[in-house]
PDB file of C-alpha atoms in Angstrom:
ATOM      1  CA  MET A   1       2.069  26.183  18.035  1.00 68.00           C
ATOM      2  CA  THR A   2       4.017  23.209  16.924  1.00 86.00           C
ATOM      3  CA  VAL A   3       4.464  19.486  16.712  1.00 89.00           C
ATOM      4  CA  HIS A   4       7.641  18.133  18.299  1.00 90.00           C
ATOM      5  CA  ASN A   5       7.896  14.477  17.337  1.00 91.00           C
ATOM      6  CA  LEU A   6       5.976  11.276  16.663  1.00 93.00           C
ATOM      7  CA  TYR A   7       6.543   7.678  17.666  1.00 94.00           C
ATOM      8  CA  ILE A   8       4.742   4.630  16.336  1.00 93.00           C
ATOM      9  CA  PHE A   9       4.970   1.365  18.337  1.00 93.00           C
ATOM     10  CA  ASP A  10       3.595  -2.012  17.513  1.00 91.00           C
ATOM     11  CA  ARG A  11       1.930  -4.273  19.963  1.00 88.00           C
ATOM     12  CA  ASN A  12       5.142  -5.966  21.009  1.00 89.00           C
ATOM     13  CA  GLY A  13       6.872  -2.755  21.965  1.00 89.00           C
ATOM     14  CA  ASN A  14       9.054  -2.375  18.844  1.00 90.00           C
ATOM     15  CA  CYS A  15       9.325   1.175  17.687  1.00 91.00           C
ATOM     16  CA  LEU A  16       8.289   1.064  14.035  1.00 91.00           C
ATOM     17  CA  PHE A  17       8.713   4.738  13.214  1.00 92.00           C
ATOM     18  CA  TYR A  18      10.042   7.908  14.776  1.00 93.00           C
ATOM     19  CA  ASN A  19      10.328  11.383  13.343  1.00 92.00           C
ATOM     20  CA  GLU A  20      10.989  14.724  14.813  1.00 90.00           C
ATOM     21  CA  TRP A  21      10.128  18.168  13.563  1.00 89.00           C
ATOM     22  CA  ASN A  22      10.935  20.586  16.324  1.00 84.00           C
ATOM     23  CA  ARG A  23      12.942  19.040  19.092  1.00 86.00           C
ATOM     24  CA  LYS A  24      15.213  21.428  20.967  1.00 87.00           C
ATOM     25  CA  LYS A  25      16.541  19.062  23.590  1.00 87.00           C
ATOM     26  CA  GLN A  26      17.536  15.384  23.195  1.00 88.00           C
ATOM     27  CA  ALA A  27      16.952  12.819  25.911  1.00 85.00           C
ATOM     28  CA  GLY A  28      20.665  12.239  26.489  1.00 88.00           C
ATOM     29  CA  ILE A  29      20.356   8.466  25.890  1.00 91.00           C
ATOM     30  CA  SER A  30      20.585   6.380  22.765  1.00 92.00           C
ATOM     31  CA  LYS A  31      17.533   6.179  20.475  1.00 90.00           C
ATOM     32  CA  ASP A  32      16.925   2.502  21.386  1.00 91.00           C
ATOM     33  CA  GLU A  33      16.898   3.279  25.075  1.00 93.00           C
ATOM     34  CA  GLU A  34      14.632   6.216  24.489  1.00 93.00           C
ATOM     35  CA  PHE A  35      12.105   4.036  22.652  1.00 93.00           C
ATOM     36  CA  LYS A  36      12.206   1.424  25.359  1.00 93.00           C
ATOM     37  CA  LEU A  37      11.740   4.072  27.976  1.00 94.00           C
ATOM     38  CA  MET A  38       8.756   5.585  26.138  1.00 93.00           C
ATOM     39  CA  TYR A  39       7.091   2.273  25.599  1.00 94.00           C
ATOM     40  CA  GLY A  40       7.653   1.155  29.149  1.00 94.00           C
ATOM     41  CA  MET A  41       6.204   4.378  30.455  1.00 94.00           C
ATOM     42  CA  LEU A  42       3.113   4.073  28.299  1.00 93.00           C
ATOM     43  CA  PHE A  43       2.557   0.490  29.334  1.00 93.00           C
ATOM     44  CA  SER A  44       2.785   1.390  33.006  1.00 94.00           C
ATOM     45  CA  ILE A  45       0.706   4.478  32.805  1.00 93.00           C
ATOM     46  CA  ARG A  46      -2.075   2.690  30.944  1.00 91.00           C
ATOM     47  CA  SER A  47      -2.340  -0.126  33.427  1.00 91.00           C
ATOM     48  CA  PHE A  48      -2.166   2.468  36.326  1.00 92.00           C
ATOM     49  CA  VAL A  49      -4.959   4.567  34.790  1.00 92.00           C
ATOM     50  CA  SER A  50      -7.252   1.612  34.370  1.00 89.00           C
ATOM     51  CA  LYS A  51      -6.583   0.291  37.838  1.00 90.00           C
ATOM     52  CA  MET A  52      -7.065   3.564  39.670  1.00 90.00           C
ATOM     53  CA  SER A  53      -9.990   4.788  37.629  1.00 89.00           C
ATOM     54  CA  PRO A  54     -12.895   5.651  39.979  1.00 90.00           C
ATOM     55  CA  LEU A  55     -15.402   5.033  37.153  1.00 88.00           C
ATOM     56  CA  ASP A  56     -15.765   2.490  34.370  1.00 85.00           C
ATOM     57  CA  MET A  57     -13.170   3.463  31.814  1.00 82.00           C
ATOM     58  CA  LYS A  58     -13.887   4.019  28.176  1.00 83.00           C
ATOM     59  CA  GLU A  59     -10.623   4.795  26.413  1.00 82.00           C
ATOM     60  CA  GLY A  60      -8.206   5.120  29.232  1.00 86.00           C
ATOM     61  CA  PHE A  61      -5.059   7.109  28.973  1.00 90.00           C
ATOM     62  CA  LEU A  62      -5.271   9.957  26.427  1.00 91.00           C
ATOM     63  CA  SER A  63      -2.596  12.463  27.136  1.00 92.00           C
ATOM     64  CA  PHE A  64      -0.374  14.091  29.750  1.00 93.00           C
ATOM     65  CA  GLN A  65       1.031  17.583  29.926  1.00 93.00           C
ATOM     66  CA  THR A  66       4.003  19.342  31.467  1.00 93.00           C
ATOM     67  CA  SER A  67       4.719  23.011  31.669  1.00 92.00           C
ATOM     68  CA  LYS A  68       6.255  22.914  28.240  1.00 91.00           C
ATOM     69  CA  TYR A  69       4.678  20.142  26.150  1.00 92.00           C
ATOM     70  CA  ARG A  70       1.806  17.762  25.873  1.00 93.00           C
ATOM     71  CA  LEU A  71       2.015  14.121  24.945  1.00 94.00           C
ATOM     72  CA  HIS A  72      -0.958  12.644  23.044  1.00 94.00           C
ATOM     73  CA  TYR A  73      -1.552   8.933  22.845  1.00 94.00           C
ATOM     74  CA  TYR A  74      -3.745   6.919  20.530  1.00 94.00           C
ATOM     75  CA  GLU A  75      -4.015   3.134  20.521  1.00 93.00           C
ATOM     76  CA  THR A  76      -5.659   1.190  17.694  1.00 92.00           C
ATOM     77  CA  PRO A  77      -7.640  -1.981  18.211  1.00 89.00           C
ATOM     78  CA  SER A  78      -4.795  -3.886  16.597  1.00 89.00           C
ATOM     79  CA  GLY A  79      -2.351  -2.791  19.263  1.00 89.00           C
ATOM     80  CA  LEU A  80      -0.517  -0.059  17.371  1.00 91.00           C
ATOM     81  CA  LYS A  81       0.392   2.896  19.549  1.00 93.00           C
ATOM     82  CA  PHE A  82       0.792   6.420  18.224  1.00 94.00           C
ATOM     83  CA  VAL A  83       2.469   8.967  20.398  1.00 94.00           C
ATOM     84  CA  LEU A  84       2.647  12.642  19.420  1.00 93.00           C
ATOM     85  CA  ASN A  85       4.340  15.384  21.397  1.00 92.00           C
ATOM     86  CA  THR A  86       3.078  18.872  20.754  1.00 92.00           C
ATOM     87  CA  ASP A  87       3.233  22.131  22.594  1.00 89.00           C
ATOM     88  CA  LEU A  88       0.537  23.197  25.040  1.00 90.00           C
ATOM     89  CA  SER A  89      -1.701  24.953  22.584  1.00 88.00           C
ATOM     90  CA  VAL A  90      -2.879  21.702  21.105  1.00 88.00           C
ATOM     91  CA  SER A  91      -5.520  20.339  23.418  1.00 86.00           C
ATOM     92  CA  ASN A  92      -6.716  17.323  21.521  1.00 87.00           C
ATOM     93  CA  ALA A  93      -4.739  15.536  18.837  1.00 89.00           C
ATOM     94  CA  ARG A  94      -6.816  12.384  18.800  1.00 91.00           C
ATOM     95  CA  ASP A  95      -8.367  13.140  15.421  1.00 90.00           C
ATOM     96  CA  THR A  96      -4.959  13.849  14.042  1.00 90.00           C
ATOM     97  CA  LEU A  97      -3.558  10.570  15.269  1.00 92.00           C
ATOM     98  CA  GLN A  98      -6.637   8.749  14.016  1.00 91.00           C
ATOM     99  CA  HIS A  99      -6.149  10.232  10.602  1.00 91.00           C
ATOM    100  CA  ILE A 100      -2.479   9.269  10.615  1.00 90.00           C
ATOM    101  CA  TYR A 101      -3.474   5.712  11.377  1.00 91.00           C
ATOM    102  CA  SER A 102      -6.361   5.263   8.896  1.00 90.00           C
ATOM    103  CA  ASN A 103      -5.262   7.434   6.010  1.00 90.00           C
ATOM    104  CA  LEU A 104      -1.538   7.130   6.193  1.00 90.00           C
ATOM    105  CA  TYR A 105      -0.524   3.993   7.984  1.00 90.00           C
ATOM    106  CA  VAL A 106      -3.220   1.719   6.598  1.00 88.00           C
ATOM    107  CA  GLU A 107      -3.020   3.119   3.091  1.00 86.00           C
ATOM    108  CA  HIS A 108       0.716   3.158   2.710  1.00 86.00           C
ATOM    109  CA  ILE A 109       2.049   0.523   5.042  1.00 86.00           C
ATOM    110  CA  VAL A 110      -0.596  -2.119   5.428  1.00 85.00           C
ATOM    111  CA  LYS A 111      -1.411  -1.980   1.713  1.00 85.00           C
ATOM    112  CA  ASN A 112       2.182  -1.990   0.774  1.00 86.00           C
ATOM    113  CA  PRO A 113       3.171  -5.541  -0.146  1.00 83.00           C
ATOM    114  CA  VAL A 114       6.807  -4.985   0.549  1.00 82.00           C
ATOM    115  CA  CYS A 115       6.433  -3.640   4.054  1.00 82.00           C
ATOM    116  CA  VAL A 116       6.374  -6.462   6.501  1.00 79.00           C
ATOM    117  CA  LEU A 117       4.174  -5.645   9.500  1.00 75.00           C
ATOM    118  CA  GLY A 118       6.188  -5.578  12.608  1.00 72.00           C
ATOM    119  CA  HIS A 119       9.450  -4.381  11.170  1.00 77.00           C
ATOM    120  CA  GLY A 120      10.583  -0.791  10.874  1.00 78.00           C
ATOM    121  CA  LEU A 121       8.612   1.301   8.417  1.00 82.00           C
ATOM    122  CA  ASP A 122      10.976   2.392   5.700  1.00 81.00           C
ATOM    123  CA  SER A 123       8.561   3.292   2.949  1.00 86.00           C
ATOM    124  CA  GLU A 124       9.502   6.720   1.629  1.00 86.00           C
ATOM    125  CA  LEU A 125       5.957   7.163   0.422  1.00 88.00           C
ATOM    126  CA  PHE A 126       4.706   6.942   3.996  1.00 89.00           C
ATOM    127  CA  SER A 127       7.407   9.240   5.358  1.00 90.00           C
ATOM    128  CA  SER A 128       6.833  11.931   2.784  1.00 90.00           C
ATOM    129  CA  ARG A 129       3.033  11.802   3.062  1.00 91.00           C
ATOM    130  CA  LEU A 130       3.290  11.910   6.851  1.00 92.00           C
ATOM    131  CA  ASP A 131       5.702  14.845   6.739  1.00 91.00           C
ATOM    132  CA  ALA A 132       3.453  16.759   4.364  1.00 92.00           C
ATOM    133  CA  PHE A 133       0.421  16.020   6.586  1.00 92.00           C
ATOM    134  CA  ILE A 134       2.136  17.182   9.799  1.00 91.00           C
ATOM    135  CA  ARG A 135       3.382  20.386   8.157  1.00 90.00           C
ATOM    136  CA  ALA A 136      -0.081  21.097   6.863  1.00 89.00           C
ATOM    137  CA  LEU A 137      -1.662  20.860  10.284  1.00 88.00           C
ATOM    138  CA  PRO A 138      -3.238  24.091  11.418  1.00 84.00           C
ATOM    139  CA  TYR A 139      -1.289  23.996  14.615  1.00 80.00           C
ATOM    140  CA  TYR A 140       2.111  23.369  13.119  1.00 81.00           C
ATOM    141  CA  SER A 141       4.668  26.086  12.616  1.00 76.00           C
ATOM    142  CA  PRO A 142       8.423  25.720  12.160  1.00 66.00           C
ATOM    143  CA  ARG A 143       9.232  28.007  15.048  1.00 60.00           C
ATOM    144  CA  ALA A 144       8.623  26.453  18.403  1.00 49.00           C
ATOM    145  CA  ALA A 145       6.251  28.241  20.730  1.00 43.00           C
TER     146      ALA A 145
ATOM    147  CA  MET B   1      -5.944 -25.081  -4.966  1.00 52.00           C
ATOM    148  CA  ARG B   2      -4.823 -22.777  -7.746  1.00 61.00           C
ATOM    149  CA  ASN B   3      -8.176 -23.087  -9.555  1.00 66.00           C
ATOM    150  CA  LYS B   4     -10.089 -22.138  -6.504  1.00 63.00           C
ATOM    151  CA  GLU B   5      -8.024 -18.992  -6.032  1.00 68.00           C
ATOM    152  CA  VAL B   6      -8.589 -18.133  -9.637  1.00 67.00           C
ATOM    153  CA  ALA B   7     -12.322 -18.550  -9.457  1.00 63.00           C
ATOM    154  CA  CYS B   8     -12.474 -16.533  -6.254  1.00 64.00           C
ATOM    155  CA  LEU B   9     -10.504 -13.720  -7.891  1.00 66.00           C
ATOM    156  CA  GLU B  10     -12.748 -13.654 -10.933  1.00 64.00           C
ATOM    157  CA  ARG B  11     -15.848 -13.243  -8.798  1.00 60.00           C
ATOM    158  CA  LYS B  12     -14.330 -10.414  -6.814  1.00 57.00           C
ATOM    159  CA  LEU B  13     -13.150  -8.577  -9.835  1.00 59.00           C
ATOM    160  CA  THR B  14     -16.473  -8.513 -11.687  1.00 56.00           C
ATOM    161  CA  GLY B  15     -18.464  -7.826  -8.565  1.00 51.00           C
ATOM    162  CA  MET B  16     -16.260  -4.817  -7.743  1.00 47.00           C
ATOM    163  CA  THR B  17     -17.375  -5.059  -4.192  1.00 56.00           C
ATOM    164  CA  ASP B  18     -14.280  -3.856  -2.419  1.00 74.00           C
ATOM    165  CA  GLU B  19     -10.984  -2.959  -3.971  1.00 81.00           C
ATOM    166  CA  ALA B  20      -9.029  -3.695  -0.847  1.00 83.00           C
ATOM    167  CA  LEU B  21     -10.049  -7.295  -0.941  1.00 88.00           C
ATOM    168  CA  PHE B  22      -8.493  -7.804  -4.370  1.00 88.00           C
ATOM    169  CA  GLU B  23      -5.388  -5.802  -3.474  1.00 89.00           C
ATOM    170  CA  PHE B  24      -4.769  -7.813  -0.275  1.00 90.00           C
ATOM    171  CA  LEU B  25      -5.430 -11.114  -2.018  1.00 92.00           C
ATOM    172  CA  HIS B  26      -3.088 -10.159  -4.782  1.00 92.00           C
ATOM    173  CA  MET B  27      -0.358  -9.206  -2.338  1.00 91.00           C
ATOM    174  CA  GLU B  28      -0.734 -12.507  -0.546  1.00 92.00           C
ATOM    175  CA  ILE B  29      -0.717 -14.505  -3.853  1.00 93.00           C
ATOM    176  CA  VAL B  30       2.559 -12.901  -4.886  1.00 93.00           C
ATOM    177  CA  SER B  31       4.078 -13.446  -1.495  1.00 92.00           C
ATOM    178  CA  HIS B  32       2.843 -17.014  -1.394  1.00 93.00           C
ATOM    179  CA  VAL B  33       4.269 -17.915  -4.796  1.00 93.00           C
ATOM    180  CA  TYR B  34       7.660 -16.520  -3.924  1.00 91.00           C
ATOM    181  CA  LYS B  35       7.712 -18.179  -0.550  1.00 90.00           C
ATOM    182  CA  GLU B  36       6.822 -21.567  -2.078  1.00 90.00           C
ATOM    183  CA  GLN B  37       9.507 -21.256  -4.699  1.00 90.00           C
ATOM    184  CA  GLN B  38      12.077 -20.238  -2.115  1.00 88.00           C
ATOM    185  CA  ALA B  39      11.085 -23.130   0.149  1.00 88.00           C
ATOM    186  CA  SER B  40      11.173 -25.801  -2.538  1.00 86.00           C
ATOM    187  CA  ASN B  41      14.439 -24.599  -4.066  1.00 82.00           C
ATOM    188  CA  GLY B  42      16.255 -23.433  -0.989  1.00 79.00           C
ATOM    189  CA  GLY B  43      17.099 -20.083  -2.476  1.00 78.00           C
ATOM    190  CA  MET B  44      16.001 -17.423  -4.938  1.00 81.00           C
ATOM    191  CA  ASP B  45      18.113 -16.987  -8.003  1.00 85.00           C
ATOM    192  CA  ASN B  46      17.099 -15.533 -11.345  1.00 85.00           C
ATOM    193  CA  LYS B  47      15.739 -18.855 -12.611  1.00 87.00           C
ATOM    194  CA  ASP B  48      13.469 -19.042  -9.519  1.00 87.00           C
ATOM    195  CA  ARG B  49      12.353 -15.490 -10.062  1.00 89.00           C
ATOM    196  CA  ALA B  50      11.472 -16.260 -13.656  1.00 90.00           C
ATOM    197  CA  VAL B  51       9.460 -19.276 -12.523  1.00 91.00           C
ATOM    198  CA  CYS B  52       7.499 -17.174 -10.018  1.00 92.00           C
ATOM    199  CA  VAL B  53       6.767 -14.511 -12.579  1.00 93.00           C
ATOM    200  CA  SER B  54       5.517 -17.080 -15.045  1.00 93.00           C
ATOM    201  CA  VAL B  55       3.343 -18.774 -12.377  1.00 94.00           C
ATOM    202  CA  LEU B  56       1.740 -15.408 -11.571  1.00 94.00           C
ATOM    203  CA  GLU B  57       1.359 -14.604 -15.216  1.00 95.00           C
ATOM    204  CA  GLY B  58      -0.389 -17.915 -15.761  1.00 94.00           C
ATOM    205  CA  MET B  59      -2.839 -17.234 -13.026  1.00 95.00           C
ATOM    206  CA  GLY B  60      -3.545 -13.838 -14.448  1.00 95.00           C
ATOM    207  CA  PHE B  61      -4.066 -15.404 -17.838  1.00 95.00           C
ATOM    208  CA  ARG B  62      -6.860 -17.647 -16.620  1.00 95.00           C
ATOM    209  CA  VAL B  63      -8.511 -14.769 -14.723  1.00 94.00           C
ATOM    210  CA  GLY B  64      -8.335 -12.486 -17.773  1.00 94.00           C
ATOM    211  CA  GLN B  65      -9.908 -15.096 -19.964  1.00 94.00           C
ATOM    212  CA  GLY B  66     -12.880 -15.479 -17.608  1.00 92.00           C
ATOM    213  CA  LEU B  67     -13.178 -11.729 -17.041  1.00 91.00           C
ATOM    214  CA  ILE B  68     -13.382 -10.885 -20.705  1.00 92.00           C
ATOM    215  CA  GLU B  69     -16.167 -13.345 -21.271  1.00 90.00           C
ATOM    216  CA  ARG B  70     -18.239 -11.590 -18.607  1.00 88.00           C
ATOM    217  CA  LEU B  71     -17.324  -8.100 -19.688  1.00 87.00           C
ATOM    218  CA  THR B  72     -18.080  -8.497 -23.369  1.00 87.00           C
ATOM    219  CA  ARG B  73     -21.294 -10.414 -22.794  1.00 82.00           C
ATOM    220  CA  ASP B  74     -23.429  -7.553 -24.048  1.00 76.00           C
ATOM    221  CA  SER B  75     -21.122  -5.682 -26.378  1.00 78.00           C
ATOM    222  CA  PRO B  76     -21.098  -5.964 -30.183  1.00 77.00           C
ATOM    223  CA  SER B  77     -18.193  -7.611 -31.858  1.00 83.00           C
ATOM    224  CA  PHE B  78     -15.063  -5.555 -32.433  1.00 86.00           C
ATOM    225  CA  LYS B  79     -14.241  -3.895 -35.712  1.00 86.00           C
ATOM    226  CA  ASP B  80     -10.505  -4.382 -35.687  1.00 88.00           C
ATOM    227  CA  GLU B  81      -7.409  -4.827 -33.535  1.00 88.00           C
ATOM    228  CA  LEU B  82      -7.254  -1.150 -32.572  1.00 90.00           C
ATOM    229  CA  ASP B  83     -10.865  -1.290 -31.448  1.00 90.00           C
ATOM    230  CA  ILE B  84     -10.041  -4.254 -29.193  1.00 91.00           C
ATOM    231  CA  MET B  85      -7.041  -2.451 -27.670  1.00 92.00           C
ATOM    232  CA  LYS B  86      -9.189   0.613 -27.050  1.00 91.00           C
ATOM    233  CA  PHE B  87     -11.723  -1.629 -25.224  1.00 91.00           C
ATOM    234  CA  ILE B  88      -8.907  -2.972 -23.103  1.00 91.00           C
ATOM    235  CA  CYS B  89      -7.660   0.570 -22.331  1.00 92.00           C
ATOM    236  CA  LYS B  90     -11.116   1.870 -21.424  1.00 92.00           C
ATOM    237  CA  ASP B  91     -13.705  -0.684 -20.337  1.00 90.00           C
ATOM    238  CA  PHE B  92     -11.480  -3.509 -19.204  1.00 91.00           C
ATOM    239  CA  TRP B  93      -9.076  -1.243 -17.326  1.00 92.00           C
ATOM    240  CA  THR B  94     -11.966   0.605 -15.691  1.00 91.00           C
ATOM    241  CA  LYS B  95     -13.612  -2.613 -14.530  1.00 88.00           C
ATOM    242  CA  VAL B  96     -10.511  -4.039 -13.075  1.00 89.00           C
ATOM    243  CA  PHE B  97      -8.381  -1.057 -11.924  1.00 90.00           C
ATOM    244  CA  ARG B  98     -11.079   1.652 -11.625  1.00 90.00           C
ATOM    245  CA  ARG B  99      -9.385   3.968 -14.033  1.00 91.00           C
ATOM    246  CA  GLN B 100      -8.548   4.148 -17.731  1.00 93.00           C
ATOM    247  CA  ILE B 101      -5.202   3.801 -19.438  1.00 93.00           C
ATOM    248  CA  ASP B 102      -3.704   7.285 -19.756  1.00 94.00           C
ATOM    249  CA  ASN B 103      -1.847   6.790 -22.999  1.00 93.00           C
ATOM    250  CA  LEU B 104      -2.075   4.264 -25.854  1.00 94.00           C
ATOM    251  CA  ARG B 105       0.588   4.188 -28.485  1.00 93.00           C
ATOM    252  CA  THR B 106       0.999   1.854 -31.436  1.00 93.00           C
ATOM    253  CA  ASN B 107       3.125   1.322 -34.459  1.00 92.00           C
ATOM    254  CA  HIS B 108       0.064   0.046 -36.369  1.00 89.00           C
ATOM    255  CA  GLN B 109       1.940  -3.157 -36.894  1.00 90.00           C
ATOM    256  CA  GLY B 110       0.787  -5.139 -33.932  1.00 90.00           C
ATOM    257  CA  THR B 111       2.764  -3.463 -31.126  1.00 94.00           C
ATOM    258  CA  TYR B 112       0.855  -1.379 -28.515  1.00 94.00           C
ATOM    259  CA  VAL B 113       2.207   0.426 -25.469  1.00 95.00           C
ATOM    260  CA  LEU B 114      -0.404   1.087 -22.687  1.00 94.00           C
ATOM    261  CA  GLN B 115       0.660   3.636 -20.111  1.00 94.00           C
ATOM    262  CA  ASP B 116      -0.933   3.913 -16.724  1.00 94.00           C
ATOM    263  CA  ASN B 117       0.362   6.847 -14.698  1.00 93.00           C
ATOM    264  CA  LYS B 118      -1.216   5.667 -11.468  1.00 92.00           C
ATOM    265  CA  PHE B 119      -1.323   1.895 -11.647  1.00 91.00           C
ATOM    266  CA  ALA B 120      -3.629   0.639  -8.936  1.00 89.00           C
ATOM    267  CA  LEU B 121      -1.296  -2.137  -7.713  1.00 89.00           C
ATOM    268  CA  LEU B 122       1.700   0.117  -7.414  1.00 89.00           C
ATOM    269  CA  THR B 123       0.288   3.285  -5.788  1.00 89.00           C
ATOM    270  CA  GLN B 124       0.792   2.014  -2.277  1.00 87.00           C
ATOM    271  CA  LEU B 125       4.281   0.684  -3.005  1.00 87.00           C
ATOM    272  CA  SER B 126       6.104   3.911  -3.560  1.00 85.00           C
ATOM    273  CA  ASN B 127       6.057   7.343  -5.232  1.00 85.00           C
ATOM    274  CA  GLY B 128       9.292   7.116  -7.093  1.00 84.00           C
ATOM    275  CA  LYS B 129      12.199   4.745  -7.185  1.00 86.00           C
ATOM    276  CA  GLN B 130      12.056   3.086  -3.759  1.00 86.00           C
ATOM    277  CA  TYR B 131      11.264  -0.665  -4.027  1.00 88.00           C
ATOM    278  CA  LEU B 132      11.711  -0.491  -7.853  1.00 89.00           C
ATOM    279  CA  ASP B 133      13.214  -3.968  -7.912  1.00 88.00           C
ATOM    280  CA  HIS B 134      10.084  -5.371  -6.261  1.00 89.00           C
ATOM    281  CA  ALA B 135       7.762  -3.798  -8.776  1.00 90.00           C
ATOM    282  CA  PRO B 136       7.901  -6.566 -11.506  1.00 90.00           C
ATOM    283  CA  LYS B 137       6.477  -9.065  -9.006  1.00 91.00           C
ATOM    284  CA  TYR B 138       3.325  -7.056  -8.750  1.00 92.00           C
ATOM    285  CA  LEU B 139       2.890  -6.582 -12.468  1.00 94.00           C
ATOM    286  CA  ALA B 140       3.165 -10.193 -13.587  1.00 94.00           C
ATOM    287  CA  PHE B 141      -0.389 -11.065 -12.706  1.00 95.00           C
ATOM    288  CA  SER B 142      -1.771  -8.031 -14.522  1.00 94.00           C
ATOM    289  CA  CYS B 143       0.254  -8.825 -17.656  1.00 95.00           C
ATOM    290  CA  GLY B 144      -1.314 -12.287 -17.587  1.00 95.00           C
ATOM    291  CA  MET B 145      -4.746 -10.785 -17.264  1.00 95.00           C
ATOM    292  CA  VAL B 146      -4.283  -8.673 -20.340  1.00 95.00           C
ATOM    293  CA  ARG B 147      -2.892 -11.601 -22.292  1.00 95.00           C
ATOM    294  CA  GLY B 148      -5.791 -13.836 -21.226  1.00 95.00           C
ATOM    295  CA  ALA B 149      -8.388 -11.211 -22.086  1.00 94.00           C
ATOM    296  CA  LEU B 150      -6.882 -10.769 -25.587  1.00 93.00           C
ATOM    297  CA  SER B 151      -6.617 -14.477 -26.041  1.00 93.00           C
ATOM    298  CA  ASN B 152     -10.327 -15.016 -25.556  1.00 92.00           C
ATOM    299  CA  ILE B 153     -11.123 -12.266 -27.941  1.00 90.00           C
ATOM    300  CA  GLY B 154      -9.022 -14.135 -30.493  1.00 89.00           C
ATOM    301  CA  LEU B 155      -5.665 -12.344 -30.344  1.00 91.00           C
ATOM    302  CA  ASP B 156      -2.537 -14.186 -29.341  1.00 93.00           C
ATOM    303  CA  SER B 157      -0.076 -11.825 -27.754  1.00 94.00           C
ATOM    304  CA  VAL B 158       2.975 -11.371 -25.576  1.00 95.00           C
ATOM    305  CA  VAL B 159       2.476  -8.864 -22.778  1.00 94.00           C
ATOM    306  CA  THR B 160       5.341  -7.401 -20.751  1.00 94.00           C
ATOM    307  CA  ALA B 161       5.450  -4.504 -18.340  1.00 94.00           C
ATOM    308  CA  GLU B 162       8.173  -2.030 -17.426  1.00 93.00           C
ATOM    309  CA  VAL B 163       8.342   0.589 -14.734  1.00 92.00           C
ATOM    310  CA  SER B 164      10.853   3.296 -14.062  1.00 88.00           C
ATOM    311  CA  VAL B 165       9.053   5.699 -11.798  1.00 90.00           C
ATOM    312  CA  MET B 166       6.221   4.387  -9.625  1.00 87.00           C
ATOM    313  CA  PRO B 167       3.242   4.373  -9.729  1.00 90.00           C
ATOM    314  CA  SER B 168       3.475   4.921 -13.472  1.00 92.00           C
ATOM    315  CA  CYS B 169       4.038   1.834 -15.642  1.00 93.00           C
ATOM    316  CA  LYS B 170       3.894   0.735 -19.268  1.00 94.00           C
ATOM    317  CA  PHE B 171       2.447  -2.469 -20.601  1.00 94.00           C
ATOM    318  CA  GLN B 172       3.691  -3.583 -23.948  1.00 95.00           C
ATOM    319  CA  VAL B 173       1.469  -5.799 -26.026  1.00 94.00           C
ATOM    320  CA  VAL B 174       2.824  -7.490 -29.151  1.00 94.00           C
ATOM    321  CA  ILE B 175       0.157  -9.284 -31.180  1.00 93.00           C
ATOM    322  CA  GLN B 176       1.399 -12.517 -32.627  1.00 91.00           C
ATOM    323  CA  LYS B 177       0.547 -12.997 -36.271  1.00 83.00           C
ATOM    324  CA  LEU B 178      -0.140 -16.609 -37.130  1.00 69.00           C
TER     325      LEU B 178
END
């Protein structure tokens, strides 16, 4: 049971924050390219999901899973996108992501006068609180599943 | 324009409706003052920084003066200087920052050091030394508030603040004897 990594994108596609806890294999491309790839994929999949939905859609794309990991997605009304990769034992991380947004991002980034919204988040307070929060999650353990 | 901002702040602080409102407004005031100074002077050297700090302090002064009038409306007059400082540390600090001063020290000769270990305007900034050089900007207004409050009680003072590890900070009040 574990959390692999977390990305935070703003509404323009800039990756504001990335951290990994348990990543065994890298993507083989530079970090910039990886962020662009992730954002591009999210953008396409969201528009695909809403187009092809056979019913009226409420929230749209929530997560996808492979045989080894699950990617969870949460978008705020202000256009911020939170992406969390966990292993398969975590079925729903929406609450987690919502908590990261309202209790960590809003508290420590939005309310931080020095952090300019839209630029990379380099507040140590935010990183350390986020790290502590992830490690305290019931489904986190340092050894990958 | 300045007076309107000051009046608006006063209302928010005594109403205590929503802390976030004051915090956001304060952030924007600081940023606005610095941007204006930078724009009108084409740079930001130490003299500009001093001007910004004194502008913020001046705004805080006026707000503090108004606040203390409303807060001491129903209280009896103060016995002595120490009593006034205790009022600032307890009632005033609670009304404005939702907590009390953690530690008050004095040399009994007019100098007081007020220590707040979790200063409300610094808690979101950092938990240690990051952004330490930005901290004074966010303390200037509060220093002015204390000075303004004391001034309307009848004490002339000089108020400065120092911070070494956030969010803890110390306000030093030196009462001016006439």
